[in-house]
């Protein structure tokens, strides 16, 4: 089931890599808003309600706090030891600078965004694994819903890489790298959460919800606003949220 997401993510990455042709392309902003809407819906309409329904409020609070702290620590480490984009990329101006003395344009990947999304996709995969471990009949529909989410998440990473000056091959590779986290997460989720007690399961769900919300608000939407903010992009976020609601209705 995790490979459904992997295939969807690679498809999204290929489409976005080919469709995003310049640093001024607004396609990336639209896709990132849509992906953010999907992620916010997954956290607020799926993970948190499920955790609340299990009734262990203290585990929920602890899991959410730990999840937020983990994402903040990850962000701080990436800021300290890396760059959001490589030195040649200036997201506020959509330009590249030349590296000192080499005469070549440096192209960059938004390492912080992609790492955060990789963590989110790993958690999404774990959700599929948890559903399978619990013997839930809705596991396939959950996998399909999260795979649709991943299609747009991978497209946003590929579009971001292309907008930063990266090649088509690099953009597709980055999208595929994020996408492969889903089958890995599914296997880990099925192994780790099989037979665990309810408090640990609640904490895991809350941790995942915090990671999803953090990535959508602090990474995806922040970068999307740097490219373009308009009525259309905001509508795309609402459309992503609504799509997840419709998928839940079908479940």
mmCIF file of C-alpha atoms in Angstrom:
data_model
loop_
_atom_site.group_PDB
_atom_site.id
_atom_site.type_symbol
_atom_site.label_atom_id
_atom_site.label_comp_id
_atom_site.label_asym_id
_atom_site.label_seq_id
_atom_site.Cartn_x
_atom_site.Cartn_y
_atom_site.Cartn_z
ATOM 1 C CA UNK A 1 0.000 0.000 0.000
ATOM 2 C CA UNK A 2 2.918 2.316 0.613
ATOM 3 C CA UNK A 3 4.032 1.862 -2.981
ATOM 4 C CA UNK A 4 0.766 3.469 -4.129
ATOM 5 C CA UNK A 5 2.053 6.698 -2.616
ATOM 6 C CA UNK A 6 5.508 6.198 -4.087
ATOM 7 C CA UNK A 7 4.088 5.905 -7.599
ATOM 8 C CA UNK A 8 1.779 8.892 -7.082
ATOM 9 C CA UNK A 9 4.640 10.993 -5.739
ATOM 10 C CA UNK A 10 6.929 10.228 -8.661
ATOM 11 C CA UNK A 11 4.127 11.103 -11.104
ATOM 12 C CA UNK A 12 3.557 14.414 -9.315
ATOM 13 C CA UNK A 13 7.276 15.186 -9.295
ATOM 14 C CA UNK A 14 7.649 14.494 -13.022
ATOM 15 C CA UNK A 15 4.662 16.673 -13.944
ATOM 16 C CA UNK A 16 5.809 19.569 -11.738
ATOM 17 C CA UNK A 17 9.427 19.329 -12.908
ATOM 18 C CA UNK A 18 8.370 19.558 -16.549
ATOM 19 C CA UNK A 19 5.692 22.223 -16.004
ATOM 20 C CA UNK A 20 7.772 24.605 -13.848
ATOM 21 C CA UNK A 21 9.986 26.446 -16.319
ATOM 22 C CA UNK A 22 11.364 29.474 -14.465
ATOM 23 C CA UNK A 23 11.894 31.126 -11.120
ATOM 24 C CA UNK A 24 8.850 33.316 -11.763
ATOM 25 C CA UNK A 25 6.478 30.376 -12.289
ATOM 26 C CA UNK A 26 3.414 30.603 -10.030
ATOM 27 C CA UNK A 27 2.580 26.904 -10.465
ATOM 28 C CA UNK A 28 4.714 26.000 -7.443
ATOM 29 C CA UNK A 29 2.761 28.358 -5.179
ATOM 30 C CA UNK A 30 -0.572 26.901 -6.284
ATOM 31 C CA UNK A 31 0.623 23.334 -5.763
ATOM 32 C CA UNK A 32 2.135 24.133 -2.367
ATOM 33 C CA UNK A 33 -1.079 25.779 -1.172
ATOM 34 C CA UNK A 34 -3.061 22.740 -2.325
ATOM 35 C CA UNK A 35 -0.651 20.359 -0.584
ATOM 36 C CA UNK A 36 -0.812 22.454 2.603
ATOM 37 C CA UNK A 37 -4.617 22.237 2.575
ATOM 38 C CA UNK A 38 -4.429 18.455 2.274
ATOM 39 C CA UNK A 39 -1.871 18.158 5.082
ATOM 40 C CA UNK A 40 -3.808 20.430 7.453
ATOM 41 C CA UNK A 41 -6.963 18.393 6.789
ATOM 42 C CA UNK A 42 -5.123 15.113 7.434
ATOM 43 C CA UNK A 43 -3.913 16.412 10.799
ATOM 44 C CA UNK A 44 -7.110 18.080 12.006
ATOM 45 C CA UNK A 45 -9.765 15.773 10.547
ATOM 46 C CA UNK A 46 -8.042 12.394 10.769
ATOM 47 C CA UNK A 47 -5.152 12.114 13.232
ATOM 48 C CA UNK A 48 -6.329 14.406 16.052
ATOM 49 C CA UNK A 49 -9.970 13.194 16.102
ATOM 50 C CA UNK A 50 -8.770 9.589 16.161
ATOM 51 C CA UNK A 51 -6.408 10.368 19.039
ATOM 52 C CA UNK A 52 -9.164 12.218 20.929
ATOM 53 C CA UNK A 53 -11.563 9.318 20.451
ATOM 54 C CA UNK A 54 -9.138 6.971 22.202
ATOM 55 C CA UNK A 55 -9.522 9.039 25.354
ATOM 56 C CA UNK A 56 -5.986 9.408 26.707
ATOM 57 C CA UNK A 57 -5.715 13.201 26.827
ATOM 58 C CA UNK A 58 -2.365 13.351 28.629
ATOM 59 C CA UNK A 59 -0.701 11.160 25.989
ATOM 60 C CA UNK A 60 -2.207 13.350 23.281
ATOM 61 C CA UNK A 61 -0.803 16.526 24.832
ATOM 62 C CA UNK A 62 2.621 14.971 25.391
ATOM 63 C CA UNK A 63 2.738 13.569 21.855
ATOM 64 C CA UNK A 64 1.763 16.898 20.318
ATOM 65 C CA UNK A 65 4.326 18.843 22.372
ATOM 66 C CA UNK A 66 7.087 16.339 21.572
ATOM 67 C CA UNK A 67 6.150 16.415 17.873
ATOM 68 C CA UNK A 68 6.306 20.197 17.771
ATOM 69 C CA UNK A 69 9.605 20.236 19.677
ATOM 70 C CA UNK A 70 11.037 17.649 17.290
ATOM 71 C CA UNK A 71 10.140 19.694 14.215
ATOM 72 C CA UNK A 72 11.479 22.907 15.785
ATOM 73 C CA UNK A 73 14.750 21.150 16.663
ATOM 74 C CA UNK A 74 15.012 19.713 13.162
ATOM 75 C CA UNK A 75 14.420 23.161 11.670
ATOM 76 C CA UNK A 76 17.047 24.740 13.946
ATOM 77 C CA UNK A 77 19.625 22.083 13.027
ATOM 78 C CA UNK A 78 19.003 22.547 9.321
ATOM 79 C CA UNK A 79 19.270 26.324 9.700
ATOM 80 C CA UNK A 80 22.566 25.929 11.530
ATOM 81 C CA UNK A 81 24.283 23.345 9.373
ATOM 82 C CA UNK A 82 22.628 23.946 6.021
ATOM 83 C CA UNK A 83 20.651 26.440 3.999
ATOM 84 C CA UNK A 84 17.046 26.639 2.922
ATOM 85 C CA UNK A 85 18.399 26.978 -0.585
ATOM 86 C CA UNK A 86 21.968 26.909 -1.743
ATOM 87 C CA UNK A 87 23.870 30.212 -1.552
ATOM 88 C CA UNK A 88 22.989 31.104 -5.111
ATOM 89 C CA UNK A 89 19.240 31.195 -4.569
ATOM 90 C CA UNK A 90 17.473 34.235 -3.197
ATOM 91 C CA UNK A 91 13.761 33.365 -2.763
ATOM 92 C CA UNK A 92 12.756 36.948 -2.080
ATOM 93 C CA UNK A 93 14.045 38.112 -5.436
ATOM 94 C CA UNK A 94 13.848 34.928 -7.508
ATOM 95 C CA UNK A 95 17.454 35.343 -8.607
ATOM 96 C CA UNK A 96 20.696 33.438 -8.532
ATOM 97 C CA UNK A 97 24.007 34.860 -7.515
ATOM 98 C CA UNK A 98 27.301 33.589 -8.780
ATOM 99 C CA UNK A 99 29.504 31.724 -6.398
ATOM 100 C CA UNK A 100 32.700 33.450 -5.392
ATOM 101 C CA UNK A 101 35.155 33.200 -8.232
ATOM 102 C CA UNK A 102 33.748 30.143 -9.975
ATOM 103 C CA UNK A 103 31.705 31.869 -12.655
ATOM 104 C CA UNK A 104 28.935 29.266 -12.491
ATOM 105 C CA UNK A 105 25.350 29.731 -11.356
ATOM 106 C CA UNK A 106 24.771 27.749 -8.191
ATOM 107 C CA UNK A 107 21.474 25.915 -8.143
ATOM 108 C CA UNK A 108 19.885 24.938 -4.865
ATOM 109 C CA UNK A 109 17.436 22.672 -3.163
ATOM 110 C CA UNK A 110 15.319 23.854 -0.246
ATOM 111 C CA UNK A 111 16.855 21.380 2.191
ATOM 112 C CA UNK A 112 14.753 22.476 5.150
ATOM 113 C CA UNK A 113 11.450 22.160 3.303
ATOM 114 C CA UNK A 114 12.321 18.823 1.720
ATOM 115 C CA UNK A 115 13.586 17.328 4.980
ATOM 116 C CA UNK A 116 10.414 18.418 6.781
ATOM 117 C CA UNK A 117 8.246 16.952 4.034
ATOM 118 C CA UNK A 118 10.233 13.712 4.077
ATOM 119 C CA UNK A 119 9.476 13.405 7.794
ATOM 120 C CA UNK A 120 5.797 14.117 7.121
ATOM 121 C CA UNK A 121 5.613 11.488 4.371
ATOM 122 C CA UNK A 122 7.370 8.987 6.649
ATOM 123 C CA UNK A 123 4.663 9.658 9.242
ATOM 124 C CA UNK A 124 1.950 9.304 6.589
ATOM 125 C CA UNK A 125 3.377 5.918 5.696
ATOM 126 C CA UNK A 126 3.399 4.957 9.368
ATOM 127 C CA UNK A 127 -0.311 5.814 9.530
ATOM 128 C CA UNK A 128 -0.943 3.248 6.786
ATOM 129 C CA UNK A 129 1.117 0.717 8.705
ATOM 130 C CA UNK A 130 -0.826 1.408 11.907
ATOM 131 C CA UNK A 131 -4.140 0.943 10.072
ATOM 132 C CA UNK A 132 -2.952 -2.381 8.692
ATOM 133 C CA UNK A 133 -1.599 -3.524 12.065
ATOM 134 C CA UNK A 134 -4.975 -2.744 13.625
ATOM 135 C CA UNK A 135 -6.740 -4.784 10.942
ATOM 136 C CA UNK A 136 -8.804 -1.806 9.819
ATOM 137 C CA UNK A 137 -10.879 -2.322 6.711
ATOM 138 C CA UNK A 138 -10.319 1.314 5.717
ATOM 139 C CA UNK A 139 -6.557 0.894 5.334
ATOM 140 C CA UNK A 140 -6.713 0.886 1.533
ATOM 141 C CA UNK A 141 -8.801 4.077 1.419
ATOM 142 C CA UNK A 142 -6.419 5.726 3.875
ATOM 143 C CA UNK A 143 -3.530 4.752 1.612
ATOM 144 C CA UNK A 144 -5.309 6.210 -1.429
ATOM 145 C CA UNK A 145 -6.105 9.472 0.388
ATOM 146 C CA UNK A 146 -2.536 9.887 1.616
ATOM 147 C CA UNK A 147 -1.192 8.978 -1.821
ATOM 148 C CA UNK A 148 -3.201 11.799 -3.395
ATOM 149 C CA UNK A 149 -1.741 14.086 -0.741
ATOM 150 C CA UNK A 150 1.758 12.811 -1.584
ATOM 151 C CA UNK A 151 1.229 13.465 -5.296
ATOM 152 C CA UNK A 152 0.903 17.174 -4.546
ATOM 153 C CA UNK A 153 3.592 17.166 -1.835
ATOM 154 C CA UNK A 154 6.111 15.632 -4.240
ATOM 155 C CA UNK A 155 4.998 18.060 -6.935
ATOM 156 C CA UNK A 156 5.639 20.968 -4.565
ATOM 157 C CA UNK A 157 9.179 19.772 -3.815
ATOM 158 C CA UNK A 158 9.952 19.269 -7.506
ATOM 159 C CA UNK A 159 8.473 22.659 -8.399
ATOM 160 C CA UNK A 160 10.442 24.333 -5.614
ATOM 161 C CA UNK A 161 13.662 22.780 -6.899
ATOM 162 C CA UNK A 162 12.958 23.885 -10.463
ATOM 163 C CA UNK A 163 12.024 27.395 -9.288
ATOM 164 C CA UNK A 164 15.341 27.471 -7.417
ATOM 165 C CA UNK A 165 17.212 26.823 -10.660
ATOM 166 C CA UNK A 166 17.574 23.059 -10.381
ATOM 167 C CA UNK A 167 17.490 20.788 -13.409
ATOM 168 C CA UNK A 168 14.525 18.619 -14.356
ATOM 169 C CA UNK A 169 16.466 15.523 -13.294
ATOM 170 C CA UNK A 170 17.322 17.008 -9.899
ATOM 171 C CA UNK A 171 13.708 18.082 -9.354
ATOM 172 C CA UNK A 172 12.388 14.606 -10.150
ATOM 173 C CA UNK A 173 15.058 13.017 -7.955
ATOM 174 C CA UNK A 174 14.109 15.212 -4.990
ATOM 175 C CA UNK A 175 10.423 14.378 -5.444
ATOM 176 C CA UNK A 176 11.218 10.663 -5.650
ATOM 177 C CA UNK A 177 13.382 10.877 -2.516
ATOM 178 C CA UNK A 178 10.478 12.356 -0.559
ATOM 179 C CA UNK A 179 8.033 9.821 -2.046
ATOM 180 C CA UNK A 180 10.058 6.743 -1.093
ATOM 181 C CA UNK A 181 9.546 7.660 2.561
ATOM 182 C CA UNK A 182 5.940 6.425 2.354
ATOM 183 C CA UNK A 183 6.600 2.695 1.833
ATOM 184 C CA UNK A 184 9.435 2.899 4.363
ATOM 185 C CA UNK A 185 7.080 4.514 6.871
ATOM 186 C CA UNK A 186 4.358 1.945 6.173
ATOM 187 C CA UNK A 187 6.688 -0.930 6.996
ATOM 188 C CA UNK A 188 8.029 0.798 10.117
ATOM 189 C CA UNK A 189 4.527 1.722 11.277
ATOM 190 C CA UNK A 190 3.266 -1.840 10.917
ATOM 191 C CA UNK A 191 6.285 -3.179 12.830
ATOM 192 C CA UNK A 192 6.546 -0.580 15.604
ATOM 193 C CA UNK A 193 2.866 0.014 16.404
ATOM 194 C CA UNK A 194 1.646 -3.572 16.133
ATOM 195 C CA UNK A 195 0.279 -4.481 19.545
ATOM 196 C CA UNK A 196 1.307 -1.289 21.381
ATOM 197 C CA UNK A 197 -0.828 0.043 24.212
ATOM 198 C CA UNK A 198 -3.379 2.800 23.637
ATOM 199 C CA UNK A 199 -1.389 5.624 25.320
ATOM 200 C CA UNK A 200 1.563 5.049 22.999
ATOM 201 C CA UNK A 201 -0.712 4.923 19.973
ATOM 202 C CA UNK A 202 -2.391 8.198 20.991
ATOM 203 C CA UNK A 203 0.993 9.851 21.509
ATOM 204 C CA UNK A 204 2.135 8.637 18.089
ATOM 205 C CA UNK A 205 -0.966 10.039 16.381
ATOM 206 C CA UNK A 206 -0.549 13.391 18.161
ATOM 207 C CA UNK A 207 3.140 13.490 17.243
ATOM 208 C CA UNK A 208 2.194 12.948 13.603
ATOM 209 C CA UNK A 209 -0.486 15.640 13.702
ATOM 210 C CA UNK A 210 1.978 18.167 15.127
ATOM 211 C CA UNK A 211 4.562 17.332 12.450
ATOM 212 C CA UNK A 212 1.978 17.708 9.687
ATOM 213 C CA UNK A 213 0.672 21.054 10.952
ATOM 214 C CA UNK A 214 4.178 22.424 11.499
ATOM 215 C CA UNK A 215 5.289 21.517 7.991
ATOM 216 C CA UNK A 216 2.179 22.939 6.339
ATOM 217 C CA UNK A 217 2.287 26.259 8.212
ATOM 218 C CA UNK A 218 6.014 26.852 8.803
ATOM 219 C CA UNK A 219 7.427 25.452 5.564
ATOM 220 C CA UNK A 220 4.980 24.928 2.703
ATOM 221 C CA UNK A 221 2.898 28.090 3.123
ATOM 222 C CA UNK A 222 5.901 30.258 3.988
ATOM 223 C CA UNK A 223 7.707 29.323 0.794
ATOM 224 C CA UNK A 224 4.500 29.552 -1.255
ATOM 225 C CA UNK A 225 3.906 33.125 -0.065
ATOM 226 C CA UNK A 226 7.411 34.072 -1.151
ATOM 227 C CA UNK A 227 6.494 33.097 -4.701
ATOM 228 C CA UNK A 228 2.915 34.299 -5.002
ATOM 229 C CA UNK A 229 -0.030 35.096 -2.758
ATOM 230 C CA UNK A 230 -3.442 35.753 -4.271
ATOM 231 C CA UNK A 231 -7.095 34.866 -4.031
ATOM 232 C CA UNK A 232 -6.401 31.935 -6.326
ATOM 233 C CA UNK A 233 -3.641 30.441 -4.190
ATOM 234 C CA UNK A 234 -5.740 30.746 -1.025
ATOM 235 C CA UNK A 235 -8.603 29.044 -2.857
ATOM 236 C CA UNK A 236 -6.224 26.209 -3.740
ATOM 237 C CA UNK A 237 -5.501 25.639 -0.041
ATOM 238 C CA UNK A 238 -9.244 25.463 0.619
ATOM 239 C CA UNK A 239 -9.632 23.085 -2.311
ATOM 240 C CA UNK A 240 -6.950 20.781 -0.894
ATOM 241 C CA UNK A 241 -8.715 20.749 2.476
ATOM 242 C CA UNK A 242 -12.064 20.031 0.800
ATOM 243 C CA UNK A 243 -10.594 17.173 -1.243
ATOM 244 C CA UNK A 244 -9.484 15.422 1.924
ATOM 245 C CA UNK A 245 -12.968 15.941 3.428
ATOM 246 C CA UNK A 246 -14.518 14.304 0.358
ATOM 247 C CA UNK A 247 -12.087 11.404 0.570
ATOM 248 C CA UNK A 248 -13.020 10.925 4.231
ATOM 249 C CA UNK A 249 -16.708 10.857 3.246
ATOM 250 C CA UNK A 250 -15.920 8.021 0.848
ATOM 251 C CA UNK A 251 -14.162 6.135 3.630
#
